[in-house]
XYZ file of C-alpha atoms in Angstrom:
694
model
C -10.718 -19.845 5.778
C -9.818 -16.169 5.571
C -6.074 -15.445 5.488
C -4.320 -13.595 8.311
C -1.388 -11.496 7.091
C 1.078 -10.174 9.677
C 3.904 -7.627 9.542
C 7.546 -8.694 9.672
C 9.899 -5.748 9.841
C 12.847 -7.907 10.887
C 13.956 -11.568 10.953
C 12.852 -11.834 14.580
C 9.427 -10.489 13.668
C 9.071 -13.312 11.123
C 9.486 -15.842 13.917
C 7.134 -13.894 16.182
C 4.371 -13.774 13.583
C 4.737 -17.338 12.304
C 4.870 -18.896 15.756
C 1.697 -17.054 16.757
C -0.436 -18.264 13.883
C 0.053 -15.989 10.882
C -1.071 -17.540 7.604
C 1.250 -15.170 5.779
C 3.778 -12.449 6.541
C 4.791 -9.402 4.530
C 8.285 -8.005 4.592
C 10.544 -5.532 2.833
C 13.499 -6.608 0.717
C 16.086 -3.938 -0.046
C 15.233 -0.275 -0.566
C 12.039 -0.452 -2.613
C 9.391 -0.596 0.098
C 7.286 1.922 1.980
C 8.958 1.205 5.326
C 12.596 1.891 4.525
C 13.014 2.812 8.187
C 12.279 -0.764 9.218
C 15.213 -3.170 9.537
C 14.083 -4.983 6.404
C 16.076 -7.926 5.055
C 19.401 -8.565 3.421
C 19.441 -11.173 0.665
C 20.817 -13.777 3.075
C 18.279 -12.938 5.784
C 15.497 -13.097 3.244
C 16.558 -16.540 2.018
C 16.579 -17.837 5.593
C 13.197 -16.255 6.292
C 11.733 -17.817 3.151
C 12.982 -21.245 4.183
C 11.675 -20.803 7.717
C 8.219 -19.818 6.489
C 7.848 -22.365 3.710
C 8.732 -25.256 6.014
C 6.018 -24.127 8.432
C 3.381 -23.524 5.785
C 3.353 -19.744 6.062
C 3.185 -17.630 2.906
C 5.518 -14.691 2.307
C 4.607 -11.533 0.426
C 7.412 -9.143 -0.473
C 6.695 -5.441 -0.349
C 7.968 -3.400 -3.318
C 5.452 -0.602 -2.877
C 7.409 2.564 -3.559
C 7.646 4.777 -6.604
C 10.803 4.073 -8.590
C 12.512 6.308 -11.110
C 13.937 5.156 -14.424
C 17.401 4.471 -13.030
C 15.997 2.389 -10.179
C 13.583 0.300 -12.195
C 16.014 -2.471 -13.099
C 17.160 -2.762 -9.469
C 13.562 -3.058 -8.301
C 12.876 -5.808 -10.837
C 16.042 -7.616 -9.719
C 14.754 -7.528 -6.133
C 11.465 -8.925 -7.408
C 13.354 -11.632 -9.317
C 15.252 -12.685 -6.180
C 12.000 -12.853 -4.236
C 10.440 -14.947 -6.987
C 13.397 -17.336 -7.284
C 13.407 -17.968 -3.532
C 9.708 -18.752 -3.511
C 7.874 -15.605 -2.415
C 4.133 -16.076 -2.774
C 3.486 -12.606 -4.130
C 4.739 -9.048 -4.543
C 2.948 -5.982 -3.158
C 3.447 -3.127 -5.631
C 2.342 0.509 -5.972
C 4.119 1.861 -9.063
C 2.202 1.240 -12.302
C 5.401 1.141 -14.333
C 6.911 -1.401 -11.962
C 3.798 -3.587 -12.242
C 4.205 -3.559 -16.010
C 7.935 -4.339 -15.803
C 7.485 -7.227 -13.358
C 4.747 -8.726 -15.517
C 7.178 -8.764 -18.442
C 10.213 -10.019 -16.548
C 8.489 -12.359 -14.063
C 5.237 -13.564 -15.606
C 4.481 -16.249 -13.003
C 4.682 -14.474 -9.657
C 1.413 -12.993 -8.315
C 1.243 -9.206 -7.896
C -0.888 -7.512 -5.266
C -1.916 -3.869 -5.616
C -0.619 -2.006 -2.572
C -2.919 0.261 -0.575
C -0.549 2.962 -1.903
C -2.321 2.514 -5.239
C -5.342 4.222 -3.623
C -7.961 1.704 -4.727
C -11.250 2.810 -3.181
C -13.869 1.605 -5.651
C -14.743 -1.430 -7.745
C -13.623 0.126 -11.031
C -10.171 0.738 -9.578
C -9.857 -2.884 -8.521
C -10.944 -4.046 -11.971
C -8.474 -1.670 -13.647
C -5.701 -3.172 -11.532
C -6.923 -6.660 -12.493
C -6.590 -5.763 -16.172
C -2.924 -4.977 -15.498
C -2.398 -8.502 -14.164
C -2.874 -7.840 -10.454
C -4.364 -10.798 -8.533
C -5.234 -9.114 -5.235
C -6.115 -5.535 -4.265
C -5.333 -4.045 -0.873
C -8.264 -1.686 -0.381
C -8.104 1.858 0.948
C -8.337 1.994 4.738
C -11.065 4.641 4.697
C -13.764 2.331 3.330
C -16.831 1.281 5.299
C -18.045 -2.287 5.637
C -20.743 -1.682 3.030
C -18.213 -0.271 0.560
C -15.835 -3.171 1.222
C -18.672 -5.661 0.747
C -19.729 -4.146 -2.586
C -16.199 -4.296 -3.965
C -15.354 -7.752 -2.603
C -18.596 -9.379 -3.769
C -18.247 -8.007 -7.297
C -14.496 -7.940 -7.917
C -12.853 -10.438 -10.245
C -9.798 -10.668 -7.968
C -9.199 -11.091 -4.236
C -9.454 -8.200 -1.796
C -7.372 -7.528 1.286
C -8.337 -5.232 4.153
C -6.314 -3.663 6.972
C -7.868 -4.737 10.273
C -5.377 -3.555 12.860
C -2.762 -0.856 13.328
C -2.016 2.747 12.505
C -4.220 4.923 10.343
C -2.669 7.524 8.055
C -4.536 10.821 8.074
C -4.254 10.996 4.294
C -5.348 8.464 1.719
C -2.351 6.199 1.106
C -0.399 7.049 -2.020
C -1.792 10.578 -2.029
C 0.290 12.105 0.777
C 3.006 14.572 -0.190
C 3.388 16.345 3.141
C 6.615 14.666 4.201
C 8.234 15.166 0.797
C 7.256 18.803 0.295
C 8.141 19.846 3.837
C 11.244 17.756 4.427
C 12.161 15.926 1.171
C 11.299 12.580 2.767
C 8.724 11.005 0.508
C 6.029 8.729 1.896
C 5.670 7.368 -1.629
C 9.329 6.417 -1.459
C 9.235 4.788 1.965
C 10.707 7.674 3.974
C 7.666 9.309 5.586
C 8.655 11.579 8.503
C 5.123 11.371 9.968
C 4.480 15.094 10.163
C 0.842 14.214 10.798
C 1.766 12.981 14.297
C 3.023 16.445 15.356
C 1.186 19.236 17.119
C -0.716 21.816 15.090
C -3.007 24.690 15.834
C -6.449 25.073 14.330
C -6.656 28.672 15.488
C -6.176 28.067 19.189
C -3.203 27.024 21.281
C -0.458 24.761 19.970
C -1.628 21.814 22.031
C -3.622 19.695 19.633
C -2.883 16.744 17.373
C -5.585 17.294 14.740
C -3.967 14.924 12.219
C -3.215 12.004 14.551
C -5.766 9.206 14.389
C -6.267 6.315 16.772
C -5.294 2.839 15.681
C -7.664 0.632 13.753
C -8.957 -2.533 15.453
C -11.495 -4.873 13.840
C -10.798 -8.072 15.757
C -14.460 -8.304 16.786
C -15.678 -7.793 13.185
C -13.884 -10.692 11.514
C -17.025 -12.662 10.732
C -18.557 -9.643 8.991
C -15.459 -9.247 6.830
C -15.463 -12.929 5.958
C -19.143 -12.756 4.988
C -18.368 -9.656 2.915
C -16.063 -11.756 0.724
C -12.712 -10.402 1.892
C -9.878 -12.881 1.238
C -7.225 -11.522 3.569
C -7.032 -9.588 6.848
C -3.915 -7.478 7.203
C -2.223 -6.253 10.368
C -0.217 -3.032 10.036
C 3.108 -2.615 11.825
C 6.409 -3.396 10.086
C 7.983 -0.526 12.043
C 6.846 -1.946 15.379
C 8.723 -4.391 17.598
C 8.439 -8.172 17.057
C 6.497 -8.632 20.301
C 3.734 -6.422 18.904
C 3.420 -8.692 15.888
C 3.353 -11.743 18.163
C 0.628 -10.411 20.468
C -1.662 -9.022 17.792
C -1.220 -11.996 15.466
C -1.935 -14.460 18.252
C -5.188 -12.801 19.287
C -6.460 -12.418 15.721
C -5.438 -15.985 14.827
C -7.387 -17.417 17.754
C -10.424 -15.293 16.931
C -10.395 -16.591 13.349
C -9.732 -20.227 14.202
C -12.209 -20.402 17.064
C -14.886 -18.315 15.308
C -15.298 -15.986 18.258
C -14.853 -12.424 19.372
C -11.921 -11.469 21.599
C -12.199 -11.675 25.363
C -11.963 -8.629 27.572
C -8.479 -9.718 28.618
C -7.390 -9.996 24.982
C -8.687 -6.504 24.203
C -6.798 -5.111 27.182
C -3.680 -6.884 25.956
C -4.072 -5.349 22.493
C -4.315 -1.879 24.003
C -1.270 -2.412 26.180
C 0.734 -3.783 23.267
C 0.231 -0.629 21.222
C -2.566 1.875 20.779
C -3.190 5.573 20.514
C -5.544 6.240 23.426
C -7.618 3.223 22.496
C -8.891 2.005 19.154
C -11.347 3.153 16.522
C -13.691 1.549 14.002
C -14.782 4.898 12.614
C -14.211 4.352 8.928
C -15.490 0.776 9.064
C -18.779 1.920 10.596
C -19.014 5.009 8.385
C -18.624 7.377 11.329
C -15.679 9.759 11.648
C -16.299 10.932 15.199
C -13.851 10.362 18.053
C -11.115 8.949 15.827
C -8.267 11.055 17.200
C -5.557 9.964 19.606
C -1.828 10.036 20.309
C 0.592 7.294 21.166
C 1.725 6.741 24.737
C 5.062 5.265 25.716
C 5.118 1.627 26.915
C 5.030 1.358 30.722
C 6.655 -1.248 32.968
C 3.639 -3.528 32.731
C 3.788 -3.432 28.939
C 7.479 -4.269 29.008
C 6.750 -7.294 31.189
C 4.146 -8.441 28.666
C 6.649 -7.998 25.832
C 9.278 -10.010 27.711
C 6.899 -12.911 28.367
C 5.715 -12.843 24.753
C 9.276 -12.884 23.453
C 10.179 -15.873 25.619
C 7.166 -17.828 24.364
C 7.961 -17.571 20.668
C 11.734 -17.698 21.039
C 11.982 -20.781 23.246
C 9.576 -23.190 21.596
C 8.158 -24.456 18.342
C 4.513 -23.419 18.435
C 3.931 -23.719 14.688
C 3.541 -27.401 13.756
C 2.773 -29.000 10.394
C 0.822 -32.264 10.378
C 2.921 -35.195 9.219
C 2.284 -38.932 8.673
C 4.852 -41.719 9.277
C 4.988 -45.331 8.089
C 7.869 -47.596 9.176
C 8.715 -51.160 8.040
C 11.270 -53.508 9.669
C 11.708 -56.823 7.839
C 14.129 -59.656 8.354
C 17.229 -59.322 6.196
C 16.176 -55.925 4.857
C 17.254 -52.407 5.791
C 14.666 -50.686 7.941
C 12.754 -48.143 5.890
C 10.282 -45.390 6.573
C 8.326 -42.732 4.731
C 6.912 -39.412 5.888
C 4.462 -37.209 4.068
C 2.449 -34.073 4.739
C -0.958 -32.930 3.538
C 0.574 -30.761 0.802
C 1.894 -33.645 -1.269
C 5.493 -33.599 -0.013
C 7.034 -37.021 0.675
C 10.310 -38.286 2.115
C 11.792 -41.791 2.287
C 14.772 -43.035 4.302
C 16.650 -46.289 4.876
C 18.423 -47.378 8.022
C 20.623 -50.394 8.827
C 19.547 -54.036 8.616
C 18.037 -55.041 11.989
C 19.939 -57.641 14.001
C 18.527 -60.797 15.583
C 17.014 -59.942 18.962
C 18.510 -61.644 22.039
C 15.705 -60.466 24.265
C 12.771 -58.193 23.564
C 12.616 -57.496 19.837
C 11.211 -54.602 17.826
C 7.472 -54.191 18.049
C 5.142 -52.039 16.053
C 4.189 -50.072 19.152
C 7.849 -49.393 19.958
C 8.551 -48.164 16.438
C 5.561 -45.832 16.460
C 6.503 -44.559 19.911
C 9.972 -43.581 18.676
C 8.674 -42.010 15.483
C 6.175 -39.912 17.428
C 9.018 -37.933 19.010
C 8.835 -34.824 16.836
C 9.078 -32.327 19.685
C 11.363 -29.407 18.936
C 10.637 -29.698 15.219
C 8.034 -27.857 13.133
C 6.107 -31.123 12.712
C 3.240 -32.761 14.548
C 2.792 -36.483 13.998
C -0.913 -37.092 13.375
C -0.677 -40.604 11.927
C 1.954 -43.226 12.700
C 1.861 -46.782 11.406
C 4.504 -49.495 11.589
C 5.112 -53.090 10.560
C 7.779 -55.247 12.178
C 8.796 -58.886 11.729
C 9.258 -60.714 15.047
C 12.681 -61.315 16.602
C 14.464 -58.239 15.269
C 16.523 -55.680 17.141
C 17.726 -52.152 16.357
C 19.131 -49.541 18.749
C 16.861 -46.609 19.563
C 19.569 -44.259 18.260
C 19.194 -45.741 14.756
C 15.427 -45.313 14.785
C 15.804 -41.763 16.012
C 18.298 -41.073 13.242
C 15.817 -42.506 10.735
C 13.180 -40.106 12.018
C 15.572 -37.133 11.898
C 16.513 -38.001 8.323
C 12.857 -38.094 7.298
C 12.157 -34.773 8.970
C 15.187 -33.210 7.317
C 14.203 -34.495 3.880
C 10.634 -33.353 4.338
C 11.856 -29.897 5.320
C 13.943 -29.748 2.159
C 10.893 -30.675 0.126
C 8.737 -28.046 1.805
C 11.414 -25.352 1.539
C 11.927 -25.880 -2.184
C 10.656 -22.856 -4.160
C 8.414 -23.337 -7.203
C 9.923 -23.198 -10.675
C 9.096 -19.891 -12.382
C 9.861 -18.373 -15.742
C 12.216 -15.429 -16.147
C 11.671 -12.946 -18.957
C 13.172 -9.598 -19.876
C 12.478 -6.023 -18.972
C 10.176 -4.250 -21.418
C 11.812 -1.958 -23.926
C 12.068 1.738 -23.124
C 8.979 3.518 -24.480
C 9.361 5.723 -27.547
C 8.998 9.485 -27.244
C 6.196 11.474 -28.814
C 7.463 14.391 -30.921
C 8.982 17.135 -28.760
C 7.034 20.353 -28.183
C 8.941 23.597 -28.672
C 6.230 25.804 -27.191
C 4.434 24.052 -24.287
C 0.699 24.475 -23.815
C -0.436 26.902 -21.100
C -2.895 25.344 -18.663
C -4.936 27.168 -16.024
C -6.536 25.110 -13.272
C -9.054 26.766 -10.938
C -10.763 25.519 -7.822
C -13.830 27.772 -7.537
C -16.298 29.498 -9.799
C -15.183 32.899 -8.474
C -11.799 32.405 -10.116
C -13.457 32.034 -13.543
C -13.397 35.687 -14.580
C -13.470 37.348 -18.010
C -10.102 38.929 -17.158
C -8.537 35.489 -16.713
C -10.175 34.274 -19.933
C -8.617 37.179 -21.839
C -5.172 35.719 -21.118
C -6.092 32.893 -23.509
C -4.880 29.679 -21.891
C -4.700 26.650 -24.157
C -6.506 24.481 -21.598
C -8.782 25.193 -18.673
C -9.076 22.623 -15.865
C -12.139 23.035 -13.635
C -13.637 20.686 -11.010
C -16.402 18.713 -12.729
C -19.110 19.755 -10.262
C -18.102 23.423 -10.426
C -18.004 23.369 -14.224
C -21.392 21.652 -14.480
C -23.042 24.191 -12.187
C -21.333 27.316 -13.566
C -20.719 26.505 -17.204
C -21.666 30.044 -18.203
C -18.407 31.184 -16.594
C -16.453 28.681 -18.682
C -17.814 29.872 -22.033
C -15.619 33.018 -22.219
C -12.545 30.798 -21.985
C -13.840 28.553 -24.779
C -14.519 31.625 -26.900
C -10.909 32.656 -26.402
C -9.711 29.263 -27.663
C -9.263 27.324 -24.408
C -10.169 23.649 -24.290
C -12.175 22.840 -21.134
C -11.256 19.758 -19.113
C -13.380 18.430 -16.235
C -11.324 17.630 -13.138
C -12.465 14.572 -11.177
C -11.986 14.435 -7.393
C -9.135 12.211 -6.288
C -11.481 10.045 -4.202
C -14.851 8.809 -5.488
C -16.295 5.778 -3.726
C -18.868 3.575 -5.439
C -21.768 5.136 -3.558
C -20.615 8.618 -4.650
C -20.057 7.938 -8.344
C -23.612 8.710 -9.434
C -23.255 12.419 -8.643
C -20.011 12.717 -10.598
C -21.432 10.671 -13.467
C -24.414 13.022 -13.736
C -22.122 16.068 -13.816
C -19.961 14.516 -16.539
C -23.036 13.661 -18.634
C -24.197 17.250 -18.354
C -20.780 18.550 -19.370
C -20.560 16.172 -22.319
C -23.853 17.562 -23.560
C -22.266 21.011 -23.271
C -19.445 19.856 -25.544
C -16.826 19.052 -22.908
C -15.226 15.760 -23.901
C -12.071 15.539 -21.772
C -11.579 14.678 -18.091
C -8.568 14.947 -15.792
C -8.287 11.659 -13.900
C -6.053 11.049 -10.875
C -7.026 7.480 -9.968
C -7.338 4.154 -11.785
C -10.869 3.807 -10.447
C -12.074 6.894 -12.278
C -11.081 5.864 -15.777
C -14.278 3.909 -16.405
C -16.395 6.695 -14.917
C -15.060 9.238 -17.413
C -15.171 6.853 -20.349
C -18.736 5.794 -19.587
C -19.977 9.204 -20.749
C -17.655 9.339 -23.761
C -14.888 11.498 -22.329
C -11.231 11.243 -23.263
C -8.673 10.969 -20.494
C -5.864 13.130 -19.184
C -3.789 11.942 -16.238
C -3.437 14.003 -13.074
C -0.644 13.960 -10.473
C -2.547 11.466 -8.280
C -1.496 8.670 -10.657
C 2.088 9.210 -9.451
C 3.805 8.993 -12.844
C 7.378 8.607 -11.625
C 9.020 6.791 -14.541
C 8.812 6.278 -18.291
C 7.019 2.945 -17.998
C 4.193 4.429 -15.939
C 3.738 6.976 -18.706
C 3.675 4.079 -21.162
C 0.988 2.294 -19.129
C -1.158 5.422 -19.300
C -0.474 5.837 -22.999
C -1.552 2.267 -23.713
C -4.669 2.864 -21.612
C -5.659 5.617 -24.042
C -4.720 8.719 -22.062
C -4.102 11.847 -24.123
C -1.633 13.225 -21.590
C -0.237 12.638 -18.120
C 1.184 14.766 -15.336
C 4.709 13.942 -14.206
C 4.997 13.531 -10.443
C 5.994 16.758 -8.715
C 8.285 14.664 -6.510
C 10.648 14.348 -9.484
C 13.497 16.713 -10.238
C 13.342 18.613 -13.543
C 16.453 16.739 -14.660
C 14.660 13.429 -14.109
C 11.605 14.632 -16.019
C 13.848 15.746 -18.862
C 15.485 12.314 -18.996
C 12.195 10.390 -19.000
C 10.951 8.834 -22.209
C 7.580 10.437 -22.903
C 5.333 8.144 -24.957
C 2.437 10.585 -24.513
C 2.070 14.306 -23.920
C 3.471 15.081 -20.476
C 2.746 18.122 -18.357
C 4.082 19.513 -15.104
C 2.670 21.839 -12.463
C 4.759 25.023 -12.328
C 2.749 27.263 -10.013
C 0.491 27.004 -6.991
C -0.031 25.530 -3.578
C 0.695 21.864 -4.021
C -1.603 19.474 -2.137
C -0.099 17.836 0.925
C -2.969 15.548 1.901
C -6.471 14.501 0.930
C -8.379 13.125 3.899
C -11.792 11.778 4.780
C -11.482 13.791 7.980
C -12.910 17.325 8.046
C -10.308 19.643 9.542
C -12.538 22.605 8.705
C -15.360 21.307 10.892
C -12.940 20.384 13.651
C -11.517 23.911 13.495
C -14.766 25.876 13.281
C -16.838 23.480 15.366
C -19.426 23.395 12.589
C -19.691 22.751 8.869
C -18.302 25.716 6.964
C -17.567 24.294 3.545
C -17.132 27.599 1.701
C -14.710 29.027 4.249
C -11.231 27.490 3.999
C -9.654 26.472 7.277
C -6.105 26.934 8.456
C -3.590 24.657 10.063
C -0.430 26.139 11.582
C 2.696 24.393 12.809
C 5.266 25.350 15.442
C 7.357 27.212 12.874
C 4.468 29.545 12.115
C 3.728 28.118 8.676
C 0.052 28.261 7.749
C -1.452 25.491 5.646
C -4.808 26.235 3.986
C -7.464 23.534 4.302
C -10.101 23.383 1.562
C -13.267 21.329 1.181
C -13.108 18.469 -1.303
C -15.885 16.383 -2.813
C -17.588 14.059 -0.343
C -16.923 16.287 2.687
C -13.249 15.469 2.453
C -10.487 17.985 3.021
C -7.362 18.861 1.086
C -4.479 20.385 3.028
C -2.304 22.599 0.817
C 1.307 23.660 1.209
C 2.065 26.856 3.087
C 4.321 28.103 0.285
C 3.412 28.580 -3.353
C 5.369 26.845 -6.072
C 6.811 29.465 -8.423
C 8.891 28.826 -11.559
C 8.073 31.760 -13.841
C 11.707 32.844 -13.704
C 12.924 29.368 -14.687
C 11.538 29.294 -18.227
C 14.761 27.982 -19.734
C 14.771 24.952 -17.409
C 11.064 24.346 -17.958
C 11.359 24.365 -21.726
C 14.441 22.126 -21.575
C 12.425 19.473 -19.693
C 10.701 18.592 -22.956
C 7.168 18.678 -21.613
C 3.963 19.254 -23.520
C 2.189 21.480 -20.986
C 2.823 23.857 -18.093
C 0.058 24.070 -15.489
C -0.774 26.949 -13.158
C -2.686 25.585 -10.172
C -4.990 28.138 -8.535
C -6.376 27.132 -5.145
C -6.856 29.817 -2.474
C -6.029 32.768 -4.748
C -8.596 35.515 -5.223
C -9.861 36.213 -8.735
C -7.565 39.228 -8.990
C -4.537 37.276 -7.783
C -5.209 34.544 -10.368
C -5.007 37.159 -13.119
C -1.817 38.707 -11.705
C -0.132 35.324 -11.352
C -1.089 34.296 -14.884
C 0.161 37.600 -16.303
C 3.452 37.109 -14.507
C 3.950 33.651 -15.978
C 3.066 34.928 -19.428
C 5.682 37.662 -19.128
C 3.100 40.430 -19.006
C 4.054 41.616 -15.504
C 6.738 41.130 -12.866
C 4.341 39.677 -10.278
C 5.929 37.290 -7.797
C 4.439 35.792 -4.615
C 5.921 36.957 -1.312
C 6.582 33.446 0.014
C 7.530 30.946 -2.651
C 9.144 27.554 -3.147
C 10.756 25.755 -6.051
C 9.067 22.618 -4.817
C 11.099 19.471 -5.388
C 12.062 20.185 -8.982
C 15.634 21.036 -7.982
C 15.951 19.242 -4.631
C 14.264 15.920 -5.324
C 13.263 13.492 -2.575
C 14.854 10.677 -0.605
């Protein structure tokens, strides 16, 4: 049967989820999870939660799905080691370097690829599998058909979010919170700027980035037929009663093979929703997906109170257990108990006395042993054998039963034995570069001018589709000594890969043999046409071991995360050529939603849109492959006057990222960075290179 995985943001939420039928819960341990604002668990609380869940047959997955820097890596692995030692059933991880480190140090514990890893196609799932991942949490933007294709063909399990909040941006690719307020979503501190009001050119009364909650409770059978192994409920930041209500309704729908009743759907909406639910992505339709959260009313609070009482006052989660009791003359009474998982307990009581009146009977013994109320056990089989004429007080039989139950609980709570290895060695540095390569990246064909080519960049990054269609504009750069690199979109689903593959084949025939890749799922696509790989910022290279993973995967270079400080980049071991972005509007979000269409009321792909906040900042919105949108920062990153710091970082390349700039502005910016002019943008930012993120 398909697994139901429920959120547990606190110890109480563990009880709420388990008692309402969760097959597994996921929770955060320490600081290395994407919901650092949740209560999470101390070591002692975690140990108690593990015991509680294991006794009741509920799995526990520990979330370690944040990016970690070099100094934090050992601490993250220690948290993973504690989870493993106490019997966690798996770890949910985002950081590629952390995956590598856990595989070395803890070879036996399963690793699940977090949705933060942005896996949205089959090749991405298979790339994660090659790293030792055993389950992939798929991107939330996928349709049923896309989910089915991946799940039916993947070599590992797939997990799908079926209920709860939708992020506007693809998970793992959102930098809005970090660039605006230094609170990184990739580090578990998202400030949820997407839930605020913005203007699309009208009044400041819209929430154009706030999506309704996902709800697929009536589509469970389709997901099961699609080959999905696990259904996941979002909500570690929500109250325990939410987890209880949602888990209970989904668990019944799964167990009883039915769709929810009207009353259950109403209950789900009252528990938590943003103006109702949506199945937009699942059905491949993006209409009417927007909504905002309302505050719980008095009726909702009454529902929460009743729900809390139900899971707090009783033992609703029962494990089937079998008893066998034997009372023989002259022998101590003995009994065994066993469950269906192979756990077994045996206990001895006192020697029965001679009965003066009514003696022990088999029916009396079984009646006493059946009394498992208030325990997490349900007696499904109870046999007894008793010699005639024997007597034993009921208190002794009850104590025998309690001893068996206690022993069985100890057996069930016992964690599996697992090996413990060492952390991998720090990667070795490639030779340092004294004069970093100059890289120009453009977004449109209009920015590819002869004037820009005359500035002789070492590398030219151009979107693959733009380069394939306008290669004549790339030739002047090649003639000036630049090496062209085809930039792949950050999101390419399986049904969209053919178009990109055709463009890459065309470019390879033109002599272009390198591609800039920002997702694990795009590695195979580039290699399939013979291209060499360079790593983009979307791979979130936040530590030396992630760089090592990319180096071992054959990448020529990688881009250090722009959420790192320059001092951290300097301190990183660099086993392959490492570049940084030093100019441009950094991307805040990439979304399957079209803000441009919502703003203009019609498709206007070649006209960038604008999003403005209450502070008056204007964020450009640009079309991305597949009718997606990229929202860029209001301020331009500028570091031309920080050459000494840039060179001291020990990087191989410095990239200028041109997005909304005109052709003339591209030339002026490039000249300024090359020291040929004193050009400087009016509104600029140093990004996070000096501030860092929380």
